[in-house]
Amino acid sequence: MGAMADRLEANVGALADTREFGAWMTSEQKRVFLLCRRMLNDAEEADSATQDTFLKAWQALKRPESKELDDPAKWLTRIAVNTCLDRLRSRRWQFWRKRPKPDDEETILNFASSADPNAEAQIFARQIAERIGQALTRLSLRQRAAFTLRHYEDRSMAEIAEILDLDVGTVKVHLFRATEKLREELHDLYFRDREER
Amino acid sequence: MKQANHDDFQRWLHEKTRAAEPEVSAEFLAAQRRAIYRRLDEPRHKFSTRWALSLATVVLVLAGGLTLERRRPAAPAISDEQLFSDLSAMEQRTEPKAIQPIHSLFEE
């Protein structure tokens, strides 16, 4: 770390400073990891994609021609989404690829609805989360990205359009189709949940 | 009606996705940060392993293609005179080419 710290001391930009970058990374890390996790539906790959995202961000910030960032979080989200989309595109060719064991994923993630202390409700929330995760894999890449940014990241249509480099109308179409597909996939859970209320 | 169902489902979905916020352990995040710092410190390679593999595959495919191309027997060379005479014979033939196999039935 010493050599790196010396080298980084020389960088002037706010985020290009190691300590600043480290603090920023810590504040954004969980959000970026969960975004990658939801897009890739694979904890191990999401870990690798998160590392790539911060590495790319660091390299971009270190470049002398790097511009001032209006919204670093949005910029980082864009890098993360593009990293995930690249991985999903290359995954299409990896027919030999195996899913990691569920136990391995369990060690990384501990799905629990902390808001509800009721055990049954927690199990149901977990079941819904798993089903949504599976259903997301059946969406197109753009639909998945738009859905994740809208529902998990609470991004506005304009922000999603900017992140995905699309116009707002196209984002609305992607979201509408994604919701319709998910409605087909999750209708049993939806009706079960409504009946229980 | 359909729009109302769509909106209602969308609200339900949003509520559920927000409720199912997974907990990520602090140890895992710390280990991930250490891995990122390690990678930041590594010298940047101009060509990644993935690029090297892609390049090797392209070279192999090209080499294979060239080998097959060389093995293919060359077409027999014919003289220009022979070619012109064959072409003019084909041009002067009045019979359609499709009935040629019928002739072979009557040949001894």
XYZ file of N, CA and C in Angstrom, chain B residues 2-84:
249
model
N -56.878 -2.756 -17.975
C -55.556 -3.389 -18.085
C -54.480 -2.473 -17.491
N -54.642 -1.157 -17.776
C -53.681 -0.176 -17.277
C -53.710 -0.142 -15.739
N -54.930 -0.248 -15.196
C -55.081 -0.223 -13.729
C -54.392 -1.432 -13.111
N -54.569 -2.608 -13.721
C -53.915 -3.826 -13.243
C -52.398 -3.689 -13.316
N -51.963 -3.111 -14.439
C -50.520 -2.914 -14.656
C -49.941 -2.018 -13.563
N -50.643 -0.913 -13.295
C -50.169 0.044 -12.287
C -50.173 -0.579 -10.888
N -51.216 -1.351 -10.605
C -51.327 -1.986 -9.300
C -50.199 -3.006 -9.104
N -49.940 -3.796 -10.154
C -48.868 -4.789 -10.077
C -47.514 -4.093 -9.919
N -47.363 -2.989 -10.655
C -46.095 -2.243 -10.590
C -45.835 -1.733 -9.164
N -46.902 -1.243 -8.536
C -46.781 -0.749 -7.153
C -46.407 -1.900 -6.208
N -47.056 -3.037 -6.398
C -46.783 -4.225 -5.576
C -45.323 -4.663 -5.749
N -44.897 -4.692 -7.008
C -43.533 -5.111 -7.332
C -42.503 -4.174 -6.702
N -42.795 -2.891 -6.788
C -41.886 -1.891 -6.232
C -41.773 -2.070 -4.710
N -42.924 -2.284 -4.088
C -42.972 -2.470 -2.640
C -42.161 -3.719 -2.240
N -42.319 -4.782 -3.008
C -41.633 -6.041 -2.688
C -40.130 -5.954 -2.932
N -39.761 -5.293 -4.015
C -38.323 -5.185 -4.297
C -37.642 -4.330 -3.231
N -38.346 -3.312 -2.753
C -37.768 -2.450 -1.723
C -37.678 -3.193 -0.383
N -38.686 -4.056 -0.120
C -38.722 -4.760 1.166
C -37.631 -5.819 1.259
N -37.295 -6.404 0.113
C -36.325 -7.503 0.128
C -34.893 -6.993 -0.039
N -34.517 -6.060 0.790
C -33.147 -5.522 0.739
C -32.196 -6.520 1.385
N -31.295 -7.133 0.617
C -30.423 -8.140 1.230
C -29.342 -7.520 2.114
N -29.003 -8.255 3.134
C -27.933 -7.812 4.021
C -26.613 -8.329 3.466
N -25.645 -7.477 3.350
C -24.326 -7.909 2.889
C -23.385 -7.747 4.078
N -22.654 -8.806 4.382
C -21.826 -8.758 5.584
C -20.667 -7.764 5.446
N -20.325 -7.164 6.575
C -19.239 -6.172 6.607
C -17.907 -6.826 6.251
N -17.750 -8.109 6.634
C -16.502 -8.834 6.338
C -16.340 -9.000 4.827
N -17.455 -9.327 4.193
C -17.404 -9.513 2.748
C -17.017 -8.201 2.051
N -17.630 -7.103 2.499
C -17.323 -5.803 1.881
C -15.871 -5.399 2.131
N -15.374 -5.715 3.336
C -13.978 -5.382 3.662
C -13.028 -6.190 2.779
N -13.352 -7.481 2.591
C -12.512 -8.348 1.748
C -12.557 -7.857 0.297
N -13.715 -7.400 -0.118
C -13.845 -6.881 -1.484
C -13.002 -5.608 -1.659
N -13.003 -4.745 -0.643
C -12.198 -3.519 -0.713
C -10.703 -3.852 -0.796
N -10.310 -4.851 0.000
C -8.888 -5.254 -0.029
C -8.520 -5.763 -1.427
N -9.436 -6.533 -2.027
C -9.183 -7.063 -3.385
C -9.074 -5.906 -4.393
N -9.922 -4.887 -4.213
C -9.879 -3.732 -5.133
C -8.545 -2.992 -4.976
N -8.131 -2.753 -3.728
C -6.849 -2.066 -3.491
C -5.685 -2.848 -4.102
N -5.763 -4.183 -3.943
C -4.700 -5.032 -4.502
C -4.642 -4.851 -6.022
N -5.825 -4.824 -6.633
C -5.879 -4.689 -8.093
C -5.454 -3.293 -8.554
N -5.716 -2.287 -7.708
C -5.299 -0.919 -8.061
C -3.778 -0.821 -8.082
N -3.165 -1.615 -7.238
C -1.711 -1.582 -7.104
C -1.000 -2.385 -8.186
N -1.742 -3.289 -8.823
C -1.124 -4.133 -9.858
C -0.803 -3.305 -11.092
N 0.331 -3.626 -11.753
C 0.614 -2.899 -12.996
C -0.430 -3.252 -14.045
N -0.804 -2.242 -14.815
C -1.847 -2.473 -15.817
C -1.244 -3.137 -17.039
N -1.752 -4.294 -17.386
C -1.256 -4.986 -18.580
C -1.929 -4.423 -19.809
N -1.144 -4.281 -20.825
C -1.719 -3.737 -22.054
C -2.742 -4.714 -22.642
N -2.388 -5.999 -22.609
C -3.306 -7.003 -23.128
C -3.758 -7.908 -21.987
N -5.036 -8.023 -21.807
C -5.541 -8.891 -20.752
C -5.514 -10.339 -21.242
N -5.731 -11.256 -20.305
C -5.733 -12.688 -20.659
C -6.825 -12.970 -21.685
N -7.975 -12.296 -21.487
C -9.095 -12.526 -22.394
C -8.730 -12.151 -23.836
N -8.028 -11.005 -23.966
C -7.600 -10.573 -25.302
C -6.581 -11.541 -25.890
N -5.664 -12.006 -25.033
C -4.637 -12.934 -25.500
C -5.273 -14.230 -26.000
N -6.292 -14.706 -25.256
C -6.994 -15.934 -25.659
C -7.731 -15.738 -26.976
N -8.385 -14.584 -27.116
C -9.122 -14.292 -28.355
C -8.164 -14.259 -29.541
N -7.016 -13.620 -29.321
C -6.018 -13.501 -30.387
C -5.497 -14.885 -30.784
N -5.223 -15.709 -29.764
C -4.724 -17.066 -30.029
C -5.754 -17.871 -30.824
N -7.043 -17.714 -30.492
C -8.113 -18.431 -31.201
C -8.161 -17.996 -32.664
N -8.076 -16.693 -32.895
C -8.118 -16.169 -34.269
C -6.940 -16.713 -35.078
N -5.754 -16.711 -34.464
C -4.549 -17.216 -35.151
C -4.725 -18.695 -35.498
N -5.259 -19.465 -34.553
C -5.477 -20.907 -34.780
C -6.452 -21.145 -35.932
N -7.551 -20.387 -35.930
C -8.566 -20.546 -36.979
C -7.971 -20.196 -38.339
N -7.208 -19.108 -38.381
C -6.578 -18.693 -39.645
C -5.585 -19.743 -40.139
N -4.770 -20.268 -39.192
C -3.782 -21.291 -39.549
C -4.473 -22.542 -40.082
N -5.573 -22.939 -39.413
C -6.341 -24.102 -39.852
C -6.919 -23.895 -41.234
N -7.458 -22.726 -41.468
C -8.045 -22.383 -42.771
C -7.020 -22.431 -43.880
N -5.823 -21.880 -43.599
C -4.742 -21.872 -44.593
C -4.281 -23.290 -44.931
N -4.181 -24.126 -43.880
C -3.750 -25.517 -44.092
C -4.742 -26.251 -44.982
N -6.025 -26.081 -44.700
C -7.060 -26.743 -45.500
C -7.035 -26.248 -46.942
N -6.826 -24.954 -47.087
C -6.796 -24.341 -48.421
C -5.652 -24.934 -49.255
N -4.508 -25.149 -48.594
C -3.342 -25.700 -49.315
C -3.548 -27.150 -49.721
N -4.302 -27.881 -48.853
C -4.509 -29.305 -49.129
C -5.466 -29.544 -50.295
N -6.319 -28.557 -50.565
C -7.332 -28.744 -51.607
C -6.632 -28.901 -52.972
N -6.983 -29.972 -53.758
C -6.295 -30.147 -55.048
C -6.612 -29.011 -56.016
N -5.574 -28.604 -56.713
C -5.756 -27.491 -57.654
C -6.584 -27.951 -58.858
N -7.377 -27.040 -59.405
C -8.209 -27.367 -60.573
C -7.304 -27.633 -61.772
N -7.640 -28.655 -62.600
C -6.757 -28.949 -63.733
C -6.685 -27.759 -64.700
N -5.473 -27.465 -65.063
C -5.295 -26.303 -65.945
C -5.674 -26.680 -67.375
N -6.415 -25.828 -68.020
C -6.741 -26.065 -69.446
C -6.302 -24.848 -70.247
N -6.028 -25.102 -71.501
C -5.536 -23.994 -72.346
C -6.695 -23.080 -72.731
N -6.339 -21.878 -73.185
C -7.366 -20.911 -73.619
C -8.150 -21.452 -74.807
N -7.427 -22.132 -75.705
C -8.090 -22.678 -76.911
C -9.157 -23.691 -76.530
N -8.767 -24.582 -75.624
C -9.702 -25.605 -75.139
C -10.938 -24.964 -74.504
N -10.678 -23.935 -73.696
C -11.778 -23.238 -73.010
C -12.745 -22.600 -74.013
N -12.172 -21.904 -75.029
C -13.022 -21.233 -76.021
C -13.830 -22.249 -76.830
